[in-house]
Structure formats: C-alpha cells, structure tokens
C-alpha cells in the first residue's frame, strides 16, 4: 500500500527539517553541507529545493519548529506560576535562559539573526507581544502594574529579552553572561510593579 501523497510530503519535510536541525545545531548554518545532510536521510538536494526553496528557507522551517517547541515549554512554565505576575516573570526569564541550550543558542540566537534578520521582527514575535500585552493589561487593571501603556511595555520587554538572549549566545562565557542578563532583566521587571504608597 502506497502512503497518501500528503503523508509522504509531510514525512519528507520532517526528515529534511530533522537532518538540517542536527547539522545546523552542530556545525552551524554556514558549514552545514546540503548534500551531506540530505544524503544522510536518503534524500537529494532537489527535494530540499522543492520543499523549502533553498537552504535559507530550510533554516526558517527549522527555526519555526524550535520556536513552536519553545512556546510550548514557556506556556507550561507560565501556567505553573502561582499568579499572573509571577507567570510573566518566570516565562520571560526562562526564554532568556534557553539561550544556554546549545542548539537553541546556535540556531535561534546566532545563525538565525545573522541569516534571517532581527528576531524581534519575526511573525511569531507579534503573537508573543500580543499575549504579553494582554497579560500586562490585566495586571494593570488588577493594580499590580505601574500606570504605563501595556503594549509599549510588551514591546520593550520583548526587545530586552531578545537582546539578552543574543548577548548570551554570542558571549565567550555564556553561563556568566546569562547570570548577569537574568539578574538585570529581573530588576527591570520588578521596576514595573506598582509599589504601595507610604503611609
């Protein structure tokens, strides 16, 4: 029995993405040979061009897959928090700390921006900013947040976290840089909390 065409297409795409992810995560985008990683899964460079257009298109597909996985993990972290504010803090700090994971560090925060441009301009960033804006608006309504525009704060938090992650990824000592970045970012977020008036 032959598999349905759509299933075969999906399998081919998945094989190419997995092979590219392995190659990009170990040797990097520039040094990853399309012939090598396609041959490793029994496919041709022609299959890559057919499904993704070129190597850059394949990198975008790999980034989309990793980005989706990161979103699931971050949503779970936020959901475990005892309250909405802590959920925001935990989620965005976890995002920064993911820059310590080797494949995320190399693909998402080093090669991705170098090849595809500013990560804060990716389509998925808009969804993150919209969700954060909603959370911040609720926190403001609850009296937890300072009197500031939630959308502006969401853009600034997103930009700061993206910059922190790329700083970590490009550092000669990512662990130490992560400690500094997380401590500074935590202080920035704490500054957004409304303080009770002195009696």
Coordinates of N, CA, C and O in Angstrom, one line a residue:
X1 N 0.9 -1.2 0.0 CA 0.0 0.0 0.0 C 0.9 1.3 0.0 O 1.7 1.4 0.9
X2 N 0.7 2.1 -1.0 CA 1.4 3.4 -1.0 C 0.8 4.3 0.0 O -0.4 4.4 0.2
X3 N 1.6 5.1 0.6 CA 1.1 6.1 1.5 C 0.5 7.2 0.7 O 0.9 7.5 -0.4
X4 N -0.5 7.9 1.3 CA -1.1 9.0 0.7 C -0.1 10.1 0.4 O 0.9 10.3 1.2
X5 N -0.3 10.9 -0.7 CA 0.7 11.9 -1.1 C 1.0 12.9 0.0 O 2.1 13.2 0.3
X6 N 0.0 13.4 0.7 CA 0.2 14.4 1.7 C 1.0 13.8 2.8 O 1.9 14.5 3.4
X7 N 0.8 12.6 3.2 CA 1.6 11.9 4.2 C 3.1 11.8 3.8 O 4.0 12.1 4.6
X8 N 3.3 11.5 2.5 CA 4.7 11.4 2.0 C 5.4 12.7 2.0 O 6.5 12.8 2.4
X9 N 4.6 13.8 1.6 CA 5.2 15.1 1.6 C 5.6 15.5 3.1 O 6.7 16.1 3.3
X10 N 4.7 15.3 4.0 CA 4.9 15.6 5.4 C 6.1 14.9 5.9 O 7.0 15.4 6.7
X11 N 6.3 13.6 5.6 CA 7.4 12.8 6.0 C 8.7 13.3 5.5 O 9.7 13.4 6.1
X12 N 8.7 13.7 4.2 CA 9.9 14.2 3.5 C 10.3 15.5 4.2 O 11.5 15.7 4.5
X13 N 9.3 16.4 4.4 CA 9.6 17.7 5.1 C 10.2 17.5 6.5 O 11.2 18.1 6.8
X14 N 9.6 16.5 7.2 CA 10.1 16.3 8.6 C 11.5 15.7 8.6 O 12.3 16.1 9.4
X15 N 11.8 14.8 7.6 CA 13.2 14.3 7.5 C 14.2 15.4 7.2 O 15.3 15.4 7.8
X16 N 13.8 16.3 6.3 CA 14.8 17.3 5.9 C 15.0 18.3 7.1 O 16.1 18.7 7.4
X17 N 13.9 18.6 7.8 CA 14.0 19.5 8.9 C 14.8 18.9 10.0 O 15.7 19.6 10.6
X18 N 14.6 17.6 10.3 CA 15.4 17.0 11.4 C 16.9 16.9 11.0 O 17.7 17.1 11.9
X19 N 17.2 16.6 9.7 CA 18.6 16.5 9.3 C 19.2 17.9 9.4 O 20.4 18.0 9.8
X20 N 18.5 18.9 8.9 CA 19.1 20.2 8.9 C 19.3 20.7 10.3 O 20.3 21.3 10.7
X21 N 18.3 20.4 11.2 CA 18.4 20.9 12.6 C 19.6 20.3 13.3 O 20.4 20.9 14.0
X22 N 19.9 19.0 13.0 CA 21.1 18.3 13.5 C 22.3 19.0 13.0 O 23.3 19.3 13.8
X23 N 22.4 19.2 11.7 CA 23.6 19.9 11.1 C 23.8 21.3 11.6 O 24.9 21.7 11.9
X24 N 22.7 22.1 11.5 CA 22.8 23.5 11.9 C 23.2 23.6 13.4 O 23.9 24.5 13.8
X25 N 22.7 22.7 14.2 CA 22.9 22.7 15.6 C 24.3 22.3 16.0 O 24.8 22.6 17.1
X26 N 25.0 21.5 15.2 CA 26.3 21.0 15.5 C 27.4 21.8 14.8 O 28.3 22.3 15.4
X27 N 27.4 21.9 13.4 CA 28.4 22.6 12.7 C 28.1 24.0 12.3 O 28.9 24.8 11.9
X28 N 26.8 24.4 12.5 CA 26.3 25.7 12.2 C 25.8 25.8 10.8 O 26.1 25.0 9.9
X29 N 25.0 26.9 10.5 CA 24.4 27.1 9.2 C 25.4 27.2 8.1 O 25.3 26.5 7.0
X30 N 26.4 28.0 8.3 CA 27.4 28.3 7.2 C 28.1 27.0 6.7 O 28.4 26.8 5.6
X31 N 28.5 26.2 7.7 CA 29.3 25.0 7.4 C 28.5 23.7 7.2 O 29.1 22.7 6.9
X32 N 27.2 23.8 7.3 CA 26.3 22.6 7.0 C 26.2 22.4 5.5 O 25.8 23.3 4.8
X33 N 26.6 21.2 5.1 CA 26.5 20.9 3.7 C 25.2 20.3 3.3 O 24.7 19.3 3.9
X34 N 24.5 20.9 2.4 CA 23.2 20.4 2.0 C 23.3 19.0 1.4 O 22.4 18.2 1.7
X35 N 24.3 18.7 0.7 CA 24.4 17.4 0.1 C 24.6 16.4 1.2 O 24.0 15.3 1.1
X36 N 25.4 16.7 2.2 CA 25.7 15.7 3.3 C 24.4 15.4 4.1 O 24.1 14.3 4.3
X37 N 23.7 16.5 4.5 CA 22.6 16.2 5.4 C 21.3 15.7 4.7 O 20.5 15.0 5.3
X38 N 21.2 16.0 3.4 CA 20.1 15.4 2.6 C 20.4 13.9 2.4 O 19.6 13.0 2.5
X39 N 21.7 13.6 2.0 CA 22.1 12.2 1.8 C 21.9 11.4 3.0 O 21.6 10.2 2.9
X40 N 22.2 12.0 4.2 CA 22.1 11.2 5.4 C 20.7 10.7 5.7 O 20.6 9.7 6.4
X41 N 19.7 11.3 5.1 CA 18.3 10.8 5.3 C 17.8 10.2 4.0 O 16.5 10.1 3.8
X42 N 18.7 9.9 3.1 CA 18.2 9.3 1.8 C 17.5 10.2 0.8 O 16.7 9.7 0.0
X43 N 17.7 11.5 0.9 CA 17.1 12.4 0.0 C 18.1 13.2 -0.8 O 19.3 13.1 -0.6
X44 N 17.6 14.0 -1.7 CA 18.5 14.8 -2.6 C 18.4 16.3 -2.3 O 17.4 16.7 -1.7
X45 N 19.3 17.0 -2.9 CA 19.3 18.4 -2.8 C 18.0 19.0 -3.5 O 17.4 20.0 -3.1
X46 N 17.6 18.2 -4.5 CA 16.4 18.6 -5.3 C 15.2 18.6 -4.4 O 14.3 19.5 -4.5
X47 N 15.1 17.6 -3.5 CA 14.0 17.5 -2.5 C 13.9 18.8 -1.6 O 12.9 19.3 -1.3
X48 N 15.1 19.2 -1.2 CA 15.2 20.4 -0.3 C 14.7 21.6 -1.1 O 13.9 22.3 -0.5
X49 N 15.2 21.8 -2.3 CA 14.7 22.9 -3.1 C 13.2 22.9 -3.4 O 12.5 23.9 -3.3
X50 N 12.7 21.7 -3.6 CA 11.3 21.5 -3.9 C 10.4 22.0 -2.7 O 9.4 22.6 -2.8
X51 N 10.9 21.5 -1.5 CA 10.0 21.8 -0.3 C 10.3 23.1 0.4 O 9.4 23.7 1.0
X52 N 11.5 23.6 0.3 CA 11.9 24.8 1.1 C 12.5 26.0 0.2 O 12.8 27.0 0.8
X53 N 12.7 25.7 -1.1 CA 13.2 26.8 -1.9 C 14.7 26.8 -1.9 O 15.3 26.8 -3.0
X54 N 15.3 26.9 -0.8 CA 16.8 26.9 -0.6 C 17.1 26.7 0.8 O 16.3 26.4 1.7
X55 N 18.4 26.7 1.1 CA 19.0 26.5 2.4 C 18.4 27.5 3.5 O 18.1 27.1 4.6
X56 N 18.2 28.7 3.0 CA 17.7 29.7 3.9 C 16.2 29.4 4.3 O 15.8 29.6 5.4
X57 N 15.5 28.9 3.3 CA 14.1 28.5 3.6 C 14.0 27.4 4.5 O 13.1 27.3 5.4
X58 N 15.0 26.5 4.5 CA 15.1 25.3 5.4 C 15.4 25.8 6.8 O 14.9 25.3 7.8
X59 N 16.3 26.8 6.9 CA 16.7 27.3 8.2 C 15.4 28.0 8.8 O 15.2 27.8 10.0
X60 N 14.6 28.7 8.0 CA 13.4 29.3 8.5 C 12.5 28.2 9.1 O 11.9 28.3 10.2
X61 N 12.4 27.0 8.4 CA 11.5 25.9 8.8 C 12.0 25.3 10.1 O 11.2 25.0 11.0
X62 N 13.3 25.2 10.3 CA 13.9 24.7 11.5 C 13.6 25.7 12.6 O 13.3 25.2 13.7
X63 N 13.8 26.9 12.4 CA 13.5 28.0 13.4 C 12.1 27.9 13.8 O 11.8 28.0 15.0
X64 N 11.2 27.8 12.9 CA 9.7 27.7 13.2 C 9.5 26.5 14.1 O 8.6 26.7 15.0
X65 N 10.1 25.4 13.8 CA 9.9 24.2 14.7 C 10.4 24.4 16.1 O 9.7 24.1 17.1
X66 N 11.6 25.0 16.2 CA 12.2 25.2 17.5 C 11.4 26.2 18.3 O 11.1 26.1 19.5
X67 N 11.0 27.3 17.5 CA 10.2 28.3 18.1 C 8.8 27.8 18.7 O 8.4 28.2 19.8
X68 N 8.2 26.9 18.0 CA 7.0 26.3 18.5 C 7.2 25.4 19.7 O 6.4 25.5 20.7
X69 N 8.3 24.7 19.8 CA 8.7 23.9 20.9 C 9.0 24.8 22.1 O 8.6 24.5 23.3
X70 N 9.7 25.9 21.9 CA 10.0 26.9 23.0 C 8.7 27.4 23.5 O 8.5 27.6 24.7
X71 N 7.7 27.8 22.7 CA 6.5 28.3 23.1 C 5.7 27.4 24.0 O 5.2 27.8 25.0
X72 N 5.7 26.1 23.6 CA 5.0 25.1 24.5 C 5.7 25.0 25.9 O 5.0 25.0 26.9
X73 N 7.0 25.0 25.9 CA 7.7 25.0 27.2 C 7.4 26.2 28.0 O 7.2 26.1 29.2
X74 N 7.5 27.4 27.4 CA 7.3 28.6 28.1 C 5.8 28.8 28.6 O 5.6 29.2 29.7
X75 N 4.9 28.3 27.8 CA 3.5 28.3 28.3 C 3.3 27.5 29.5 O 2.6 27.8 30.4
X76 N 4.0 26.3 29.5 CA 3.9 25.4 30.7 C 4.5 26.0 31.9 O 4.0 25.9 33.0
X77 N 5.6 26.7 31.7 CA 6.3 27.4 32.8 C 5.4 28.5 33.4 O 5.2 28.6 34.6
X78 N 4.8 29.3 32.5 CA 3.9 30.3 33.0 C 2.7 29.8 33.7 O 2.2 30.3 34.7
X79 N 2.1 28.7 33.2 CA 0.9 28.1 33.8 C 1.2 27.5 35.2 O 0.2 27.4 36.0
X80 N 2.4 27.2 35.5 CA 2.8 26.6 36.8 C 2.9 27.7 37.9 O 3.0 27.4 39.1
X81 N 3.0 29.0 37.4 CA 3.3 30.0 38.4 C 2.1 30.3 39.3 O 0.9 30.0 38.9
X82 N 2.3 30.7 40.5 CA 1.2 30.9 41.5 C 0.3 32.1 41.2 O -0.8 32.1 41.7
X83 N 0.8 33.0 40.3 CA -0.1 34.2 40.0 C 0.3 34.7 38.6 O 1.4 34.3 38.1
X84 N -0.5 35.6 38.1 CA -0.2 36.1 36.7 C 1.1 36.8 36.6 O 1.9 36.7 35.7
X85 N 1.4 37.7 37.6 CA 2.7 38.4 37.6 C 3.9 37.5 37.6 O 4.8 37.6 36.8
X86 N 3.9 36.5 38.5 CA 5.0 35.5 38.5 C 5.1 34.7 37.2 O 6.2 34.4 36.8
X87 N 3.9 34.5 36.6 CA 3.9 33.8 35.3 C 4.7 34.6 34.2 O 5.4 34.0 33.5
X88 N 4.4 35.9 34.2 CA 5.1 36.7 33.2 C 6.6 36.7 33.5 O 7.5 36.5 32.6
X89 N 7.0 36.9 34.8 CA 8.5 36.9 35.1 C 9.1 35.6 34.8 O 10.2 35.5 34.1
X90 N 8.5 34.5 35.2 CA 9.1 33.1 35.0 C 9.2 32.8 33.5 O 10.3 32.3 33.1
X91 N 8.2 33.2 32.8 CA 8.2 32.8 31.3 C 9.3 33.6 30.6 O 10.1 33.0 29.8
X92 N 9.5 34.9 30.8 CA 10.5 35.7 30.1 C 11.9 35.4 30.6 O 12.8 35.5 29.8
X93 N 12.1 35.1 31.8 CA 13.4 34.7 32.3 C 13.8 33.4 31.7 O 14.9 33.1 31.3
X94 N 12.8 32.4 31.6 CA 13.1 31.1 31.1 C 13.5 31.3 29.6 O 14.4 30.6 29.1
X95 N 12.9 32.2 28.9 CA 13.2 32.4 27.5 C 14.7 32.9 27.4 O 15.4 32.3 26.5
X96 N 15.1 33.8 28.2 CA 16.5 34.2 28.2 C 17.4 33.1 28.5 O 18.4 32.9 27.8
X97 N 17.1 32.2 29.5 CA 17.9 31.1 29.9 C 18.0 30.0 28.8 O 19.0 29.3 28.8
X98 N 17.0 30.0 27.9 CA 17.1 29.0 26.8 C 18.3 29.2 25.9 O 18.7 28.3 25.2
X99 N 18.8 30.4 25.9 CA 20.0 30.8 25.1 C 21.2 30.0 25.5 O 22.2 30.0 24.9
X100 N 21.1 29.3 26.7 CA 22.2 28.4 27.1 C 22.2 27.1 26.5 O 23.2 26.3 26.5
X101 N 21.1 26.7 25.9 CA 20.9 25.3 25.3 C 21.6 25.4 23.9 O 21.3 26.2 23.1
X102 N 22.6 24.5 23.7 CA 23.4 24.6 22.5 C 22.7 24.7 21.2 O 23.1 25.6 20.4
X103 N 21.7 23.9 20.9 CA 21.1 24.1 19.5 C 20.2 25.4 19.5 O 20.2 26.0 18.4
X104 N 19.6 25.7 20.6 CA 18.8 27.0 20.6 C 19.8 28.2 20.5 O 19.5 29.1 19.7
X105 N 20.9 28.1 21.2 CA 21.8 29.2 21.2 C 22.4 29.4 19.8 O 22.4 30.5 19.3
X106 N 22.8 28.3 19.1 CA 23.4 28.5 17.8 C 22.4 28.8 16.7 O 22.6 29.7 15.9
X107 N 21.2 28.1 16.7 CA 20.3 28.2 15.6 C 19.4 29.5 15.8 O 19.2 30.3 14.8
X108 N 18.8 29.6 17.0 CA 17.9 30.7 17.2 C 18.5 32.1 17.4 O 18.0 33.1 16.9
X109 N 19.6 32.1 18.1 CA 20.2 33.4 18.6 C 21.5 33.8 17.9 O 22.0 34.9 18.1
X110 N 22.1 32.9 17.1 CA 23.3 33.3 16.4 C 23.1 33.2 14.9 O 23.1 34.2 14.2
X111 N 22.9 32.0 14.4 CA 22.7 31.9 12.9 C 21.4 32.5 12.4 O 21.4 33.1 11.4
X112 N 20.3 32.3 13.2 CA 19.0 32.9 12.8 C 19.1 34.4 12.5 O 18.7 34.8 11.4
X113 N 19.5 35.2 13.5 CA 19.6 36.6 13.2 C 20.6 37.0 12.1 O 20.3 37.9 11.3
X114 N 21.7 36.2 12.0 CA 22.7 36.6 11.0 C 22.2 36.3 9.6 O 22.5 37.1 8.7
X115 N 21.3 35.3 9.5 CA 20.9 34.9 8.1 C 19.5 35.5 7.8 O 19.2 36.0 6.7
X116 N 18.6 35.6 8.8 CA 17.2 36.0 8.6 C 16.9 37.3 9.1 O 15.8 37.8 8.8
X117 N 17.8 37.9 9.9 CA 17.5 39.3 10.4 C 17.0 39.3 11.8 O 16.9 38.2 12.5
X118 N 16.6 40.4 12.3 CA 16.2 40.7 13.7 C 15.1 39.8 14.2 O 14.1 39.7 13.6
X119 N 15.4 39.0 15.3 CA 14.4 38.0 15.7 C 13.2 38.7 16.3 O 12.1 38.1 16.2
X120 N 13.3 40.0 16.7 CA 12.1 40.6 17.2 C 11.1 41.0 16.1 O 9.9 41.4 16.3
X121 N 11.5 40.9 14.8 CA 10.7 41.2 13.7 C 10.0 39.9 13.1 O 9.3 40.0 12.1
X122 N 10.3 38.7 13.6 CA 9.7 37.5 13.1 C 8.2 37.5 13.4 O 7.7 38.1 14.3
X123 N 7.4 36.9 12.5 CA 6.0 36.8 12.7 C 5.5 36.3 14.0 O 4.6 36.8 14.6
X124 N 6.3 35.3 14.6 CA 5.9 34.8 15.9 C 6.1 35.8 17.0 O 5.4 35.7 18.0
X125 N 7.0 36.7 16.8 CA 7.2 37.7 17.8 C 5.9 38.6 18.1 O 5.6 39.0 19.2
X126 N 5.1 38.8 17.0 CA 3.9 39.5 17.1 C 2.9 38.8 18.0 O 2.2 39.5 18.8
X127 N 2.8 37.5 17.9 CA 2.0 36.8 18.8 C 2.4 36.8 20.2 O 1.6 37.0 21.2
X128 N 3.7 36.8 20.5 CA 4.2 36.9 21.8 C 3.9 38.2 22.4 O 3.5 38.3 23.6
X129 N 4.1 39.3 21.6 CA 3.9 40.6 22.1 C 2.4 40.8 22.4 O 2.0 41.4 23.4
X130 N 1.5 40.3 21.5 CA 0.1 40.4 21.8 C -0.4 39.7 23.0 O -1.1 40.3 23.8
X131 N 0.2 38.5 23.3 CA -0.2 37.8 24.5 C 0.4 38.5 25.7 O -0.3 38.6 26.8
X132 N 1.6 39.0 25.6 CA 2.2 39.8 26.8 C 1.4 41.0 27.0 O 1.1 41.4 28.2
X133 N 1.0 41.7 26.0 CA 0.2 43.0 26.1 C -1.1 42.7 26.9 O -1.5 43.4 27.8
X134 N -1.7 41.6 26.6 CA -3.0 41.2 27.2 C -2.7 40.9 28.7 O -3.5 41.4 29.6
X135 N -1.6 40.2 29.0 CA -1.3 39.9 30.4 C -1.0 41.2 31.2 O -1.4 41.3 32.3
X136 N -0.2 42.1 30.6 CA 0.1 43.3 31.3 C -1.1 44.2 31.5 O -1.2 44.9 32.5
X137 N -2.0 44.2 30.5 CA -3.2 45.0 30.6 C -4.0 44.5 31.8 O -4.6 45.3 32.6
X138 N -4.1 43.1 32.0 CA -4.8 42.6 33.1 C -4.1 42.9 34.4 O -4.8 43.2 35.4
X139 N -2.8 42.8 34.4 CA -2.0 43.2 35.6 C -2.2 44.6 36.0 O -2.3 45.0 37.2
X140 N -2.3 45.5 35.0 CA -2.5 46.9 35.3 C -3.9 47.1 35.9 O -4.1 47.9 36.8
X141 N -4.9 46.4 35.3 CA -6.3 46.5 35.8 C -6.4 46.0 37.2 O -7.2 46.5 38.0
X142 N -5.6 45.0 37.6 CA -5.6 44.4 38.9 C -4.8 45.3 39.9 O -4.7 45.0 41.1
X143 N -4.1 46.4 39.4 CA -3.3 47.2 40.3 C -1.9 46.7 40.6 O -1.3 47.2 41.5
X144 N -1.5 45.7 39.9 CA -0.2 45.1 40.1 C 0.9 45.9 39.3 O 2.1 46.0 39.8
X145 N 0.5 46.5 38.2 CA 1.5 47.1 37.3 C 1.4 48.6 37.4 O 0.4 49.2 37.7
X146 N 2.6 49.3 37.2 CA 2.6 50.7 37.2 C 1.7 51.3 36.1 O 1.3 50.5 35.2
X147 N 1.4 52.6 36.1 CA 0.5 53.2 35.2 C 1.3 53.5 33.9 O 1.8 54.6 33.7
X148 N 1.3 52.5 33.0 CA 2.1 52.6 31.8 C 1.3 51.9 30.7 O 0.5 51.0 31.0
X149 N 1.6 52.2 29.4 CA 0.9 51.5 28.3 C 1.3 50.1 28.2 O 2.5 49.8 28.0
X150 N 0.4 49.1 28.3 CA 0.8 47.7 28.3 C 1.5 47.3 26.9 O 2.4 46.5 26.9
X151 N 1.0 47.8 25.8 CA 1.6 47.5 24.5 C 3.0 48.0 24.4 O 3.9 47.2 24.0
X152 N 3.3 49.2 24.9 CA 4.7 49.7 24.9 C 5.6 48.9 25.7 O 6.7 48.5 25.3
X153 N 5.1 48.5 26.9 CA 5.9 47.7 27.8 C 6.1 46.3 27.2 O 7.3 45.8 27.3
X154 N 5.1 45.8 26.6 CA 5.3 44.4 25.9 C 6.4 44.5 24.9 O 7.3 43.6 24.8
X155 N 6.4 45.5 24.1 CA 7.5 45.7 23.0 C 8.8 45.8 23.7 O 9.8 45.2 23.2
X156 N 8.9 46.6 24.8 CA 10.2 46.8 25.4 C 10.7 45.5 26.1 O 11.9 45.2 26.1
X157 N 9.8 44.8 26.7 CA 10.2 43.5 27.4 C 10.7 42.5 26.4 O 11.7 41.9 26.5
X158 N 9.9 42.4 25.3 CA 10.3 41.5 24.2 C 11.7 41.9 23.6 O 12.5 41.0 23.4
X159 N 11.9 43.2 23.4 CA 13.2 43.6 22.8 C 14.3 43.3 23.8 O 15.4 42.9 23.4
X160 N 14.1 43.6 25.1 CA 15.1 43.4 26.1 C 15.5 41.9 26.2 O 16.6 41.5 26.3
X161 N 14.5 41.1 26.2 CA 14.7 39.6 26.3 C 15.4 39.1 25.1 O 16.3 38.2 25.2
X162 N 15.0 39.5 23.9 CA 15.7 39.1 22.7 C 17.2 39.5 22.7 O 18.1 38.7 22.3
X163 N 17.4 40.7 23.1 CA 18.8 41.2 23.1 C 19.6 40.5 24.2 O 20.8 40.1 23.9
X164 N 19.0 40.2 25.3 CA 19.7 39.4 26.4 C 20.1 38.1 25.9 O 21.2 37.6 26.1
X165 N 19.1 37.4 25.2 CA 19.4 36.1 24.6 C 20.5 36.1 23.6 O 21.4 35.2 23.6
X166 N 20.5 37.1 22.7 CA 21.6 37.1 21.7 C 22.9 37.5 22.3 O 24.0 37.0 21.9
X167 N 22.9 38.3 23.4 CA 24.1 38.6 24.2 C 24.7 37.3 24.7 O 25.9 37.1 24.6
X168 N 23.9 36.5 25.4 CA 24.3 35.3 25.9 C 24.9 34.3 24.8 O 26.0 33.8 25.0
X169 N 24.2 34.2 23.7 CA 24.6 33.3 22.7 C 25.9 33.7 22.0 O 26.6 32.8 21.6
X170 N 26.2 35.0 22.0 CA 27.5 35.4 21.4 C 28.6 35.6 22.4 O 29.7 36.0 22.0
X171 N 28.3 35.3 23.6 CA 29.3 35.6 24.7 C 30.4 34.5 24.7 O 30.1 33.3 24.4
X172 N 31.6 34.8 25.1 CA 32.7 33.8 25.3 C 32.4 33.0 26.6 O 33.0 32.0 26.8
X173 N 31.6 33.6 27.5 CA 31.2 32.9 28.7 C 29.7 32.9 28.9 O 29.2 33.8 29.7
X174 N 29.0 32.1 28.1 CA 27.5 32.2 28.2 C 26.9 32.1 29.6 O 25.9 32.7 29.9
X175 N 27.5 31.2 30.4 CA 26.9 31.0 31.7 C 27.0 32.2 32.6 O 26.0 32.6 33.2
X176 N 28.1 32.9 32.6 CA 28.3 34.1 33.4 C 27.4 35.3 32.8 O 26.8 36.0 33.5
X177 N 27.4 35.3 31.5 CA 26.6 36.4 30.8 C 25.1 36.2 31.1 O 24.4 37.1 31.4
X178 N 24.7 34.9 31.2 CA 23.3 34.6 31.5 C 23.0 35.0 32.9 O 21.9 35.6 33.2
X179 N 23.9 34.8 33.8 CA 23.6 35.2 35.2 C 23.5 36.7 35.3 O 22.5 37.2 36.0
X180 N 24.3 37.5 34.6 CA 24.2 38.9 34.6 C 22.9 39.4 33.9 O 22.2 40.3 34.4
X181 N 22.6 38.8 32.8 CA 21.4 39.2 32.0 C 20.1 38.9 32.8 O 19.2 39.8 32.8
X182 N 20.1 37.7 33.4 CA 18.9 37.4 34.2 C 18.7 38.3 35.4 O 17.6 38.8 35.6
X183 N 19.8 38.6 36.1 CA 19.7 39.5 37.2 C 19.2 40.9 36.8 O 18.3 41.5 37.4
X184 N 19.8 41.4 35.7 CA 19.4 42.7 35.2 C 18.0 42.7 34.7 O 17.2 43.7 35.0
X185 N 17.6 41.7 34.0 CA 16.2 41.6 33.5 C 15.2 41.5 34.6 O 14.1 42.2 34.5
X186 N 15.5 40.8 35.6 CA 14.6 40.6 36.8 C 14.4 42.0 37.4 O 13.3 42.3 37.8
X187 N 15.5 42.8 37.6 CA 15.4 44.1 38.2 C 14.5 45.0 37.3 O 13.7 45.8 37.8
X188 N 14.7 44.9 36.0 CA 13.8 45.7 35.1 C 12.3 45.4 35.3 O 11.5 46.3 35.4
X189 N 12.0 44.1 35.4 CA 10.6 43.7 35.5 C 10.1 44.1 36.9 O 8.9 44.6 37.0
X190 N 10.9 44.0 37.9 CA 10.4 44.4 39.3 C 10.1 45.9 39.3 O 9.2 46.3 40.1
X191 N 10.8 46.6 38.5 CA 10.6 48.1 38.5 C 9.2 48.4 37.9 O 8.8 49.6 38.0
X192 N 8.6 47.5 37.3 CA 7.2 47.7 36.7 C 6.1 47.4 37.7 O 5.0 47.7 37.3
X193 N 6.4 46.9 38.8 CA 5.4 46.6 39.8 C 5.0 47.9 40.5 O 5.9 48.7 40.9
X194 N 3.7 48.0 40.7 CA 3.2 49.2 41.5 C 3.6 49.0 43.0 O 3.4 47.9 43.5
X195 N 4.2 50.0 43.5 CA 4.6 49.9 45.0 C 3.5 50.6 45.8 O 2.9 51.6 45.4
X196 N 3.2 50.0 46.9 CA 2.1 50.6 47.8 C 2.6 52.0 48.3 O 3.8 52.2 48.5
X197 N 1.7 52.9 48.4 CA 2.1 54.3 48.9 C 2.5 54.2 50.3 O 1.9 53.5 51.1
X198 N 3.5 55.0 50.7 CA 3.9 55.0 52.1 C 2.9 55.7 52.9 O 2.2 56.7 52.5
X199 N 2.7 55.1 54.1 CA 1.6 55.5 55.0 C 2.0 56.8 55.7 O 3.1 57.2 55.8

